[in-house]
mmCIF file with all atom_site columns, C-alpha atoms in Angstrom:
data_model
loop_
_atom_site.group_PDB
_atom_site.id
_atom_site.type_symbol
_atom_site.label_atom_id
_atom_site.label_alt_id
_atom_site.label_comp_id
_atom_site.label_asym_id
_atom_site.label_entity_id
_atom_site.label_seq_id
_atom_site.pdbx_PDB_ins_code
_atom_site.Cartn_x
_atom_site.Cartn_y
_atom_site.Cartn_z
_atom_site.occupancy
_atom_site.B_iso_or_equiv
_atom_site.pdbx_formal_charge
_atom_site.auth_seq_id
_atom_site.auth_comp_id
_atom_site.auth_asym_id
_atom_site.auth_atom_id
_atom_site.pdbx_PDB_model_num
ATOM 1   C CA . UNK A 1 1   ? 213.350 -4.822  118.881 1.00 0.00 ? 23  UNK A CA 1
ATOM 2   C CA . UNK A 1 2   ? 213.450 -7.938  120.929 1.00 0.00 ? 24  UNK A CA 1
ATOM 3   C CA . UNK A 1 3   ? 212.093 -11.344 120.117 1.00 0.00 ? 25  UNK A CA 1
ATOM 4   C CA . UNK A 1 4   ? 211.513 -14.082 123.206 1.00 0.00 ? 26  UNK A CA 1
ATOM 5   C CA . UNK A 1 5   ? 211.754 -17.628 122.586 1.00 0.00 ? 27  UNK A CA 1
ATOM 6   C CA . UNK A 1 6   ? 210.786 -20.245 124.841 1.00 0.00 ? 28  UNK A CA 1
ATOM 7   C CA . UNK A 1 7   ? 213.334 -23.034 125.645 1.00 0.00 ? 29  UNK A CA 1
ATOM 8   C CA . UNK A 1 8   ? 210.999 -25.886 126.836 1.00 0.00 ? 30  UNK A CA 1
ATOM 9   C CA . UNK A 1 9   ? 213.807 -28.406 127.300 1.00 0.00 ? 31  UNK A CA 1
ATOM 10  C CA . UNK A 1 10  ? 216.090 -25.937 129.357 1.00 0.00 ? 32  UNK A CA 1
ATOM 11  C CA . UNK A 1 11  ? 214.174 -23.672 130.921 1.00 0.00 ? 33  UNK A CA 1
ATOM 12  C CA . UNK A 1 12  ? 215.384 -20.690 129.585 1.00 0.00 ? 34  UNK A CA 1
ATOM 13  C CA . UNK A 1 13  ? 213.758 -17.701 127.487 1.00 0.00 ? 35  UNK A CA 1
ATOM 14  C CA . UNK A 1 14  ? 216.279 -16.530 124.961 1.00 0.00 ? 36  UNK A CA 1
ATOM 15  C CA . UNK A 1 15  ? 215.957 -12.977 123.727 1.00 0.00 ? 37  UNK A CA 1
ATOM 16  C CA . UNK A 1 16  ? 216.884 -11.977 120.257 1.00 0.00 ? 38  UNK A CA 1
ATOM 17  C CA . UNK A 1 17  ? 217.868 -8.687  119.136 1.00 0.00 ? 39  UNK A CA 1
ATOM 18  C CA . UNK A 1 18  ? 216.197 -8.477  115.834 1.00 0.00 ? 40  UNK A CA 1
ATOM 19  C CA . UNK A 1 19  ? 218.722 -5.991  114.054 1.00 0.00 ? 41  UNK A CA 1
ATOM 20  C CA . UNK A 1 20  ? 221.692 -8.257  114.444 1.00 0.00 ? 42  UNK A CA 1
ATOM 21  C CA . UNK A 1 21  ? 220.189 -11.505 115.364 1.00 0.00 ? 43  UNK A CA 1
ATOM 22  C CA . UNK A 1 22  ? 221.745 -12.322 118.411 1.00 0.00 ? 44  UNK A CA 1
ATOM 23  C CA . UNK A 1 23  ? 220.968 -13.473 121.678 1.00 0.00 ? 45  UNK A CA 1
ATOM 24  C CA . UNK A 1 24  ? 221.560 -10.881 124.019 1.00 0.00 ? 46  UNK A CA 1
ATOM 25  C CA . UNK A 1 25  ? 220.165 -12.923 127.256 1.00 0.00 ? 47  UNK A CA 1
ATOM 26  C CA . UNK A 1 26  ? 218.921 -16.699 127.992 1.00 0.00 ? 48  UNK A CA 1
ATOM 27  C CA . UNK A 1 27  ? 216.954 -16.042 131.401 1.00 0.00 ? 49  UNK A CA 1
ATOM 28  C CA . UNK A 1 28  ? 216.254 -19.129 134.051 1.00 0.00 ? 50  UNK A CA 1
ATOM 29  C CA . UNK A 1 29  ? 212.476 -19.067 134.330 1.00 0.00 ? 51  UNK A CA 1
ATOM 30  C CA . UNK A 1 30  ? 211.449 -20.462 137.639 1.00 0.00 ? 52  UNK A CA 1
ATOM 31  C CA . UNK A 1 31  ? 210.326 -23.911 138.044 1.00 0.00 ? 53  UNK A CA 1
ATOM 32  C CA . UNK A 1 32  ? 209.257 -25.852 141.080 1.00 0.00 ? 54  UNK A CA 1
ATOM 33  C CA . UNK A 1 33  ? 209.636 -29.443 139.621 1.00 0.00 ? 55  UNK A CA 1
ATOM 34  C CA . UNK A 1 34  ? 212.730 -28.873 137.771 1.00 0.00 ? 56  UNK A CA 1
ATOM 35  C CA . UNK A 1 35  ? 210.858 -29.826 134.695 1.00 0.00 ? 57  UNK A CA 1
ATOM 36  C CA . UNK A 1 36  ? 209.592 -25.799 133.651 1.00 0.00 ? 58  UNK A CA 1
ATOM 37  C CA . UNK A 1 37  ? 208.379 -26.516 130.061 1.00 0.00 ? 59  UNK A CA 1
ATOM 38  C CA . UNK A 1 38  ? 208.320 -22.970 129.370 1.00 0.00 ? 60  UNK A CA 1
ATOM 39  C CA . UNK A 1 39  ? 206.318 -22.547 125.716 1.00 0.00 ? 61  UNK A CA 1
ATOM 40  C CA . UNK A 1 40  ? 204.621 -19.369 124.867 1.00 0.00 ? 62  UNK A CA 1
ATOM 41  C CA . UNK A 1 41  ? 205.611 -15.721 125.538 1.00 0.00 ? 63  UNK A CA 1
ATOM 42  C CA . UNK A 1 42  ? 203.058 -12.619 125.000 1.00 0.00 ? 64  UNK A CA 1
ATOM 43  C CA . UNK A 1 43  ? 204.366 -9.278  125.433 1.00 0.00 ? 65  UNK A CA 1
ATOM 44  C CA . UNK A 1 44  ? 201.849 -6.674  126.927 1.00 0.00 ? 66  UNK A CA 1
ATOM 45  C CA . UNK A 1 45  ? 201.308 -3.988  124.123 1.00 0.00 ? 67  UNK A CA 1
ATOM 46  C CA . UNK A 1 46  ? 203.971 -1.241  125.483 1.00 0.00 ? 68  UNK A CA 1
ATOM 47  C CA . UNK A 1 47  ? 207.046 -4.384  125.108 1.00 0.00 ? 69  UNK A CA 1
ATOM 48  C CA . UNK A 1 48  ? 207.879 -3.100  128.815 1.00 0.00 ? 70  UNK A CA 1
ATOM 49  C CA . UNK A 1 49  ? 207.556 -7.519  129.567 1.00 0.00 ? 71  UNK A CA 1
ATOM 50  C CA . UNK A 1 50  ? 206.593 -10.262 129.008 1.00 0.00 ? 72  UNK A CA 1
ATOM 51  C CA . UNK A 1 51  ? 204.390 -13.368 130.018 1.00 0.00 ? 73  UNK A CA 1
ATOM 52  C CA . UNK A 1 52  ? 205.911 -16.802 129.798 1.00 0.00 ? 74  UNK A CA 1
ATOM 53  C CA . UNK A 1 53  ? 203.882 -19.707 130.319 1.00 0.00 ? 75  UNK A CA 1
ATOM 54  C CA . UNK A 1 54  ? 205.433 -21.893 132.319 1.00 0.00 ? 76  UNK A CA 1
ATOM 55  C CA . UNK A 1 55  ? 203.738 -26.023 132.649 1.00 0.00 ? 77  UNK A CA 1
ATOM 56  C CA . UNK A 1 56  ? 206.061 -27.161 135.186 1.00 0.00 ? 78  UNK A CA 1
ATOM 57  C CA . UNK A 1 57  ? 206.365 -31.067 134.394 1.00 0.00 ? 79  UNK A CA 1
ATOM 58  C CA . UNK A 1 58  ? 202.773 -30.675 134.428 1.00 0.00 ? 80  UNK A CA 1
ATOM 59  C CA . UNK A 1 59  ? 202.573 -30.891 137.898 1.00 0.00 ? 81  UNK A CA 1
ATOM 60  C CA . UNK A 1 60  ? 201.755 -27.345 138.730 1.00 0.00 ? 82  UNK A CA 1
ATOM 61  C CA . UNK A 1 61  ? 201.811 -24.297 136.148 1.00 0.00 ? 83  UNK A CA 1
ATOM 62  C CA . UNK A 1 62  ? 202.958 -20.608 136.607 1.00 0.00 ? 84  UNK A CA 1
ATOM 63  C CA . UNK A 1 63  ? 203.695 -17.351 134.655 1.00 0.00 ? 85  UNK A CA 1
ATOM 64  C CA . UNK A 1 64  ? 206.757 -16.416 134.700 1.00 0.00 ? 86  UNK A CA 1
ATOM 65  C CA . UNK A 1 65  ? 207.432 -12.477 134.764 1.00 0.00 ? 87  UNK A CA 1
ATOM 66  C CA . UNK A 1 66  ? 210.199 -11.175 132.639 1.00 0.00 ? 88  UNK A CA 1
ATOM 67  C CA . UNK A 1 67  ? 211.341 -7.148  132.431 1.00 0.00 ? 89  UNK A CA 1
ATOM 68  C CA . UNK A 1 68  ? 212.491 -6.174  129.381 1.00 0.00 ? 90  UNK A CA 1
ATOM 69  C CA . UNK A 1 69  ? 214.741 -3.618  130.523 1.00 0.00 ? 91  UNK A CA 1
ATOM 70  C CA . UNK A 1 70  ? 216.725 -5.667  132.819 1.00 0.00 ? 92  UNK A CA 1
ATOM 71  C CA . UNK A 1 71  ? 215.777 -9.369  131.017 1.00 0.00 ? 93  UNK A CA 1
ATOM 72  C CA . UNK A 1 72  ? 215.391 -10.796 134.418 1.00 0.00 ? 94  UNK A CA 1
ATOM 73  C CA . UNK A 1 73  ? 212.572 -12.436 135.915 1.00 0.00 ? 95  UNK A CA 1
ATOM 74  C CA . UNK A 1 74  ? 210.821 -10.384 138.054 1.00 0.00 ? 96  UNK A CA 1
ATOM 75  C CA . UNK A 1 75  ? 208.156 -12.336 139.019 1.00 0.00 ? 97  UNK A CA 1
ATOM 76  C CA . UNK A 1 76  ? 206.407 -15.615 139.185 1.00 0.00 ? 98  UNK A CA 1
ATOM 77  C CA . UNK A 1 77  ? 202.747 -16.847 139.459 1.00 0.00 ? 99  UNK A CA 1
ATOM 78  C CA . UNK A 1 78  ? 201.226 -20.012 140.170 1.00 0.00 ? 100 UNK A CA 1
ATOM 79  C CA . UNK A 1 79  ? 198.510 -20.615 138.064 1.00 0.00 ? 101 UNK A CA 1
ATOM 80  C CA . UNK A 1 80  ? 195.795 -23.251 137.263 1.00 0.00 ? 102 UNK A CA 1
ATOM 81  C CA . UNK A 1 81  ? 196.831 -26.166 135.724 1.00 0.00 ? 103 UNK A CA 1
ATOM 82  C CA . UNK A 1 82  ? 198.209 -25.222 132.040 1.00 0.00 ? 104 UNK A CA 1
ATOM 83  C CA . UNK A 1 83  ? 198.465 -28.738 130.177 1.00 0.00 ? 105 UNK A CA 1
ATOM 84  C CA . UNK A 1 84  ? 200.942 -30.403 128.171 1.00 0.00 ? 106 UNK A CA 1
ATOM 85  C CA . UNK A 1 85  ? 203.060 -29.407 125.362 1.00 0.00 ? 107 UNK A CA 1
ATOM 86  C CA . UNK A 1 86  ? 202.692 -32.486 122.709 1.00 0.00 ? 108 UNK A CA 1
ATOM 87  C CA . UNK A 1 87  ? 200.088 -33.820 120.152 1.00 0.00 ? 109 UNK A CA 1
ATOM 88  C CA . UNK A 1 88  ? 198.027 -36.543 119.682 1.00 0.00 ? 110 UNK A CA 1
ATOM 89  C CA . UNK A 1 89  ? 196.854 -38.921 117.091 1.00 0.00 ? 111 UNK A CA 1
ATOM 90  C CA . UNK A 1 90  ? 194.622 -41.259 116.392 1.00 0.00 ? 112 UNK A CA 1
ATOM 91  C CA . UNK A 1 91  ? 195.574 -42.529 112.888 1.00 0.00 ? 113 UNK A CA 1
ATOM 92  C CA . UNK A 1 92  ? 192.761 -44.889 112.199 1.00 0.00 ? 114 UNK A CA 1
ATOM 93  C CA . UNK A 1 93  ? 189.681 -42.283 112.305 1.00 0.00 ? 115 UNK A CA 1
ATOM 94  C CA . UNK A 1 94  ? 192.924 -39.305 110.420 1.00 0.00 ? 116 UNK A CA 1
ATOM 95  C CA . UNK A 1 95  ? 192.835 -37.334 113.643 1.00 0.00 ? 117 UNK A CA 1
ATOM 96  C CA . UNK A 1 96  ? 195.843 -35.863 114.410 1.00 0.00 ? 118 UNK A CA 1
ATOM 97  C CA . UNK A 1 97  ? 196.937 -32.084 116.003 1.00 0.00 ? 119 UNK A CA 1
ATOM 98  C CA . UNK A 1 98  ? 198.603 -30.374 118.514 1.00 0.00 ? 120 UNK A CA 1
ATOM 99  C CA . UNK A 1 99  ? 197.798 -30.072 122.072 1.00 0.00 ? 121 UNK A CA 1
ATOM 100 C CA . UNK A 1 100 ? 198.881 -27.305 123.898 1.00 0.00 ? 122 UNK A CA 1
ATOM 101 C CA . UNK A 1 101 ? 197.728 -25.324 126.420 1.00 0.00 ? 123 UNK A CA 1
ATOM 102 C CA . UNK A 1 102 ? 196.518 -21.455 125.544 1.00 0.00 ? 124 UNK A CA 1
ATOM 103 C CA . UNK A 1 103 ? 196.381 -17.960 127.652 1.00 0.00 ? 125 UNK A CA 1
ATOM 104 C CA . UNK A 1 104 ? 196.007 -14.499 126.328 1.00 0.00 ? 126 UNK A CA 1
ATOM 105 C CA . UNK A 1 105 ? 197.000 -11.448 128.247 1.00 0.00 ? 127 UNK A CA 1
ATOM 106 C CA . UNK A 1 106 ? 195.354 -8.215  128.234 1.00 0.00 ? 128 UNK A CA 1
ATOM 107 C CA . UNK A 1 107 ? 197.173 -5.577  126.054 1.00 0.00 ? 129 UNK A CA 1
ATOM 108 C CA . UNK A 1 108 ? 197.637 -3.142  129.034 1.00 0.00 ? 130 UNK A CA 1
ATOM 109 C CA . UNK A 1 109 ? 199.198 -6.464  130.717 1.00 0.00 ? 131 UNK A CA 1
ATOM 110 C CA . UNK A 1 110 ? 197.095 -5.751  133.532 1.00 0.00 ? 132 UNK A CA 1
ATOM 111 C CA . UNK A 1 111 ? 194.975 -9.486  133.609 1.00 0.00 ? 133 UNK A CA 1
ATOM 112 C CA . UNK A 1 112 ? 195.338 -12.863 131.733 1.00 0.00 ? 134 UNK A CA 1
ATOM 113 C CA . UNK A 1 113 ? 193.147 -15.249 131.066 1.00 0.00 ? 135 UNK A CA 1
ATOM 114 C CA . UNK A 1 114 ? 194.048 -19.246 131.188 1.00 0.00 ? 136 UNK A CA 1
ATOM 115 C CA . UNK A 1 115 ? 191.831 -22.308 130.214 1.00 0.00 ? 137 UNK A CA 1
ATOM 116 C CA . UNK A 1 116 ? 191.454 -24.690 132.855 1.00 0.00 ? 138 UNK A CA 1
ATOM 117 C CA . UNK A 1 117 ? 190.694 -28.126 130.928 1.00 0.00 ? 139 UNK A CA 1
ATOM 118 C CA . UNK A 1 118 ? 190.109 -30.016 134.069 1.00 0.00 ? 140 UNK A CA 1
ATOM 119 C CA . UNK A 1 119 ? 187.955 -27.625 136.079 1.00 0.00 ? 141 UNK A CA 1
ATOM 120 C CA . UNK A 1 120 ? 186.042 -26.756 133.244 1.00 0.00 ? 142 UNK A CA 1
ATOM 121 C CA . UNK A 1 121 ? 186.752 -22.812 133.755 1.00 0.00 ? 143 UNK A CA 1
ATOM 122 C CA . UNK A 1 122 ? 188.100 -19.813 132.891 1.00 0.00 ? 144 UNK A CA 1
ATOM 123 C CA . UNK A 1 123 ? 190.503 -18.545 135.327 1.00 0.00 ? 145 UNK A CA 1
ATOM 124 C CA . UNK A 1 124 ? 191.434 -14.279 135.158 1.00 0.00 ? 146 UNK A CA 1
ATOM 125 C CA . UNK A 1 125 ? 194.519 -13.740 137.165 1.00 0.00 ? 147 UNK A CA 1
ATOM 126 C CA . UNK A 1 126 ? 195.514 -9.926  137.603 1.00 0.00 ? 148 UNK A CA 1
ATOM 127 C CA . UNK A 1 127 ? 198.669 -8.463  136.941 1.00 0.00 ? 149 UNK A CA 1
ATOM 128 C CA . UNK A 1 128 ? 201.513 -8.398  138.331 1.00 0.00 ? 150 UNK A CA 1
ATOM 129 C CA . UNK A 1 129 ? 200.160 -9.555  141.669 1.00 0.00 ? 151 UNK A CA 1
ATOM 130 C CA . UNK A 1 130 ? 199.087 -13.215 140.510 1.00 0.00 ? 152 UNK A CA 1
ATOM 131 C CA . UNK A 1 131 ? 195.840 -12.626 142.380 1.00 0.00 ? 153 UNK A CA 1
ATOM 132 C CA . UNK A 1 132 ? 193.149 -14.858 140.916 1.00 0.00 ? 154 UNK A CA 1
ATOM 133 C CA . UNK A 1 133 ? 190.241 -12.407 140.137 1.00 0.00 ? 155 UNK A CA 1
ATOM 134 C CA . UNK A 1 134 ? 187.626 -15.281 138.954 1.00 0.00 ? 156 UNK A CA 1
ATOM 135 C CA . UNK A 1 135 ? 187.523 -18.633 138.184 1.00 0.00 ? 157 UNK A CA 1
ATOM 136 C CA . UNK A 1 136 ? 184.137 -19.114 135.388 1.00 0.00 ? 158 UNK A CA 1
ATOM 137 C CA . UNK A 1 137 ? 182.498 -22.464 134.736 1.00 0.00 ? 159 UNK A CA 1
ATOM 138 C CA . UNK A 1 138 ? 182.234 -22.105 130.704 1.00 0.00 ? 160 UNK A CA 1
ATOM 139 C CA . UNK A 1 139 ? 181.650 -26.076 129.609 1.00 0.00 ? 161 UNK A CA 1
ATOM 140 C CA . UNK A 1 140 ? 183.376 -29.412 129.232 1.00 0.00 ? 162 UNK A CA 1
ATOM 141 C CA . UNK A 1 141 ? 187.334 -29.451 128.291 1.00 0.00 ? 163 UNK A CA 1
ATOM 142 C CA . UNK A 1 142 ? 187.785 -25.674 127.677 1.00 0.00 ? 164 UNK A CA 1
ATOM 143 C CA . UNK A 1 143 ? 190.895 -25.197 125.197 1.00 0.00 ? 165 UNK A CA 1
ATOM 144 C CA . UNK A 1 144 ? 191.803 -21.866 123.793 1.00 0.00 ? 166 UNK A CA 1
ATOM 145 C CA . UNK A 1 145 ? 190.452 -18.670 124.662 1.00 0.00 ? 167 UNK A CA 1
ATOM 146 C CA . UNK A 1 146 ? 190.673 -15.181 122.561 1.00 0.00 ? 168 UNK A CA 1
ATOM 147 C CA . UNK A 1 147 ? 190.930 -11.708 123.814 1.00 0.00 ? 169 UNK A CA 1
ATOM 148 C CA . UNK A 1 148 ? 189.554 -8.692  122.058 1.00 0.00 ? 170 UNK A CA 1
ATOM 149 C CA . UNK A 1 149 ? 192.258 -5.916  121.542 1.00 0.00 ? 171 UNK A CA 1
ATOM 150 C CA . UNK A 1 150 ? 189.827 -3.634  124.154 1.00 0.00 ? 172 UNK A CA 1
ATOM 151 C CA . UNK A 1 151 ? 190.052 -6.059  127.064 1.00 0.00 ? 173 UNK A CA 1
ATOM 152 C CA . UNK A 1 152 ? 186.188 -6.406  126.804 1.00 0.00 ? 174 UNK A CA 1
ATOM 153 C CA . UNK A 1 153 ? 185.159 -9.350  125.113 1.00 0.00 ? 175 UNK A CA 1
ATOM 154 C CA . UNK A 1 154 ? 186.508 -13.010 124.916 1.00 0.00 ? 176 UNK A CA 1
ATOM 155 C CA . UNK A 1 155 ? 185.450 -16.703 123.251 1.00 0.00 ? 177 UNK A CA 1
ATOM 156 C CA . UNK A 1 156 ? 186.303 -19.380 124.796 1.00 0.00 ? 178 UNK A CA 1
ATOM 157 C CA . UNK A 1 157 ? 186.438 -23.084 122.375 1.00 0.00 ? 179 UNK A CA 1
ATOM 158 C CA . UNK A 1 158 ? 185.449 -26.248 124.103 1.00 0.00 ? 180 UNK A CA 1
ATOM 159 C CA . UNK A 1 159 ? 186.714 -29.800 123.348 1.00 0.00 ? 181 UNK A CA 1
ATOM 160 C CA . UNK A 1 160 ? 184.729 -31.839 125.430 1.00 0.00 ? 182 UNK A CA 1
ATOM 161 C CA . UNK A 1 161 ? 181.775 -33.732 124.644 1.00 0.00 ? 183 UNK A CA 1
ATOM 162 C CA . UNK A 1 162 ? 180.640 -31.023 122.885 1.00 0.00 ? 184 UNK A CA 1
ATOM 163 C CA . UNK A 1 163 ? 182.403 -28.704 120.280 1.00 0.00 ? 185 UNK A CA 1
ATOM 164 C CA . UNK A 1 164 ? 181.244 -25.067 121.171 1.00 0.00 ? 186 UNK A CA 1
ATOM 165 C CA . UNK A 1 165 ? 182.047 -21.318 121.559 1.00 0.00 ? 187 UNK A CA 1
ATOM 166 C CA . UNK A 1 166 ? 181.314 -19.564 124.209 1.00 0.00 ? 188 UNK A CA 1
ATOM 167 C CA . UNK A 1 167 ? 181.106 -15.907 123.926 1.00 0.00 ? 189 UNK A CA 1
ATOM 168 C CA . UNK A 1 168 ? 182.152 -13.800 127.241 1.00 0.00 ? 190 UNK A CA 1
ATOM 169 C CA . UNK A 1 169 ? 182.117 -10.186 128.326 1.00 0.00 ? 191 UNK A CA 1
ATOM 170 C CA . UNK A 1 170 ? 184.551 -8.818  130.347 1.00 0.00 ? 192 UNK A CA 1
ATOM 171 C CA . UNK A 1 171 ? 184.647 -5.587  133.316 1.00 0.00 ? 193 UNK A CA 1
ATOM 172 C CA . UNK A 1 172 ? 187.937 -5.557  134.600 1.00 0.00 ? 194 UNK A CA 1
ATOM 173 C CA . UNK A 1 173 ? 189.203 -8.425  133.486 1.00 0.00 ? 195 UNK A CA 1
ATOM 174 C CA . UNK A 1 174 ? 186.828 -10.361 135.392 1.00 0.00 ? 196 UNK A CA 1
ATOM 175 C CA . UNK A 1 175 ? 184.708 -13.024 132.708 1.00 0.00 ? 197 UNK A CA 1
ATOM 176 C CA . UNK A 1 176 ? 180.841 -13.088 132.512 1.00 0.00 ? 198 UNK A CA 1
ATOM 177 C CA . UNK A 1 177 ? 179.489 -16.037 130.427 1.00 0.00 ? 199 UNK A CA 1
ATOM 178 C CA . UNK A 1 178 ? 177.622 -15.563 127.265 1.00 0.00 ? 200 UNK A CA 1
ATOM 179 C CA . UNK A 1 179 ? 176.174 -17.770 124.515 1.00 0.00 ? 201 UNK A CA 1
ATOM 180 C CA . UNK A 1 180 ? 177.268 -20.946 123.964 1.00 0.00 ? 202 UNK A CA 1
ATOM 181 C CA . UNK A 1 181 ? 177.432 -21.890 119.906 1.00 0.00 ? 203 UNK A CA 1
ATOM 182 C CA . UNK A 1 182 ? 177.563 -25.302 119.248 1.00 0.00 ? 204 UNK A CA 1
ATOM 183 C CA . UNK A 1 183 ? 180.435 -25.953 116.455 1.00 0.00 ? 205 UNK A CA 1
ATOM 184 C CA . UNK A 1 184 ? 181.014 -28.601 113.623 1.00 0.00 ? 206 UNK A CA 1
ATOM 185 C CA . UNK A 1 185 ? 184.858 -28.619 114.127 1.00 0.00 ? 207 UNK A CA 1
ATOM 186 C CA . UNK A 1 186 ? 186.595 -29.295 117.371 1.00 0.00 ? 208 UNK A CA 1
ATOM 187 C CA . UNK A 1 187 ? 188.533 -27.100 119.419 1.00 0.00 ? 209 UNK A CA 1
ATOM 188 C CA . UNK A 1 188 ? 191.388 -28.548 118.527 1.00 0.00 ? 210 UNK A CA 1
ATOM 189 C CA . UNK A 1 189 ? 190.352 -28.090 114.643 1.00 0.00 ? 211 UNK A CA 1
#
């Protein structure tokens, strides 16, 4: 069994062979700045490879593509824009947590869903071809998004002006907005 591990400062996804703990391949993920920021890996549900987010100085964003029976990069996807790895704090009101940018992939690996916090959407990209399927106006500041294991059903938490769920349904990996539940806790809670 493989494990991938994001290198945000270098650019690199190391694998690890779990039975003797060492890294059998570091693999250059491609960047267009310079500045990749690689920082979370899924692996589609037959480990045949895996999806690396990609922030690219936050500039522009991409997937990148890696086969796990070559460890190479095999392709890579311009995307909407996918954030910022950091945190933020604002000590005086004891607010404090990460920020980070969320996907989830479908566990057939053939769509993926990304948050886009400034357009206010869900974007569904298909897989491998990088074609966008639908971009989905679900409310203000959308964060994280979760997949059901089916591919069928998704919630989407806001962090905008106001704290919500939205519920989705999927055909295809193509969204279709729900309910929207207001929340007490923020997104980012």
């Amino acid at each position: 069994a493989l494990a991938a591990i994001p290198n945000v400062l270098s650019d690199t996804v190391s694998f690890i062979d779990l039975a003797t703990y060492s890294v059998v391949a570091t693999v250059p993920v491609t960047t267009a700045t310079g500045n990749g920021q690689p920082f979370k890996v899924q692996w589609d549900a037959a480990s045949t490879f895996c999806l690396v987010a990609v922030i690219d100085g936050a500039v522009t964003s991409r997937f990148s593509v890696i086969s796990r029976a070559s460890l190479t990069e095999t392709a890579s996807i311009p995307t909407s824009p996918q954030g910022a790895v950091g945190g933020f704090a604002t000590p005086e009101a004891g607010i404090f947590g990460n920020l980070f940018s969320d996907f989830e992939m479908s566990a057939d690996g053939t769509f993926v869903l990304v948050p886009d916090r400034a357009g206010d959407a869900l974007n569904s990209y298909a897989l491998p071809s990088g074609a966008l399927l639908a971009s989905v106006p679900v409310g203000d500041l959308p964060a994280h998004v979760d997949l059901a294991g089916d591919g069928t059903a998704a919630v989407v938490g806001l962090s905008g002006a106001i704290d919500a769920v939205v519920s989705l349904s999927l055909s295809g990996g193509v969204p279709t907005v729900g309910t929207t539940t207001p929340t007490n806790l923020s997104a980012f809670d």
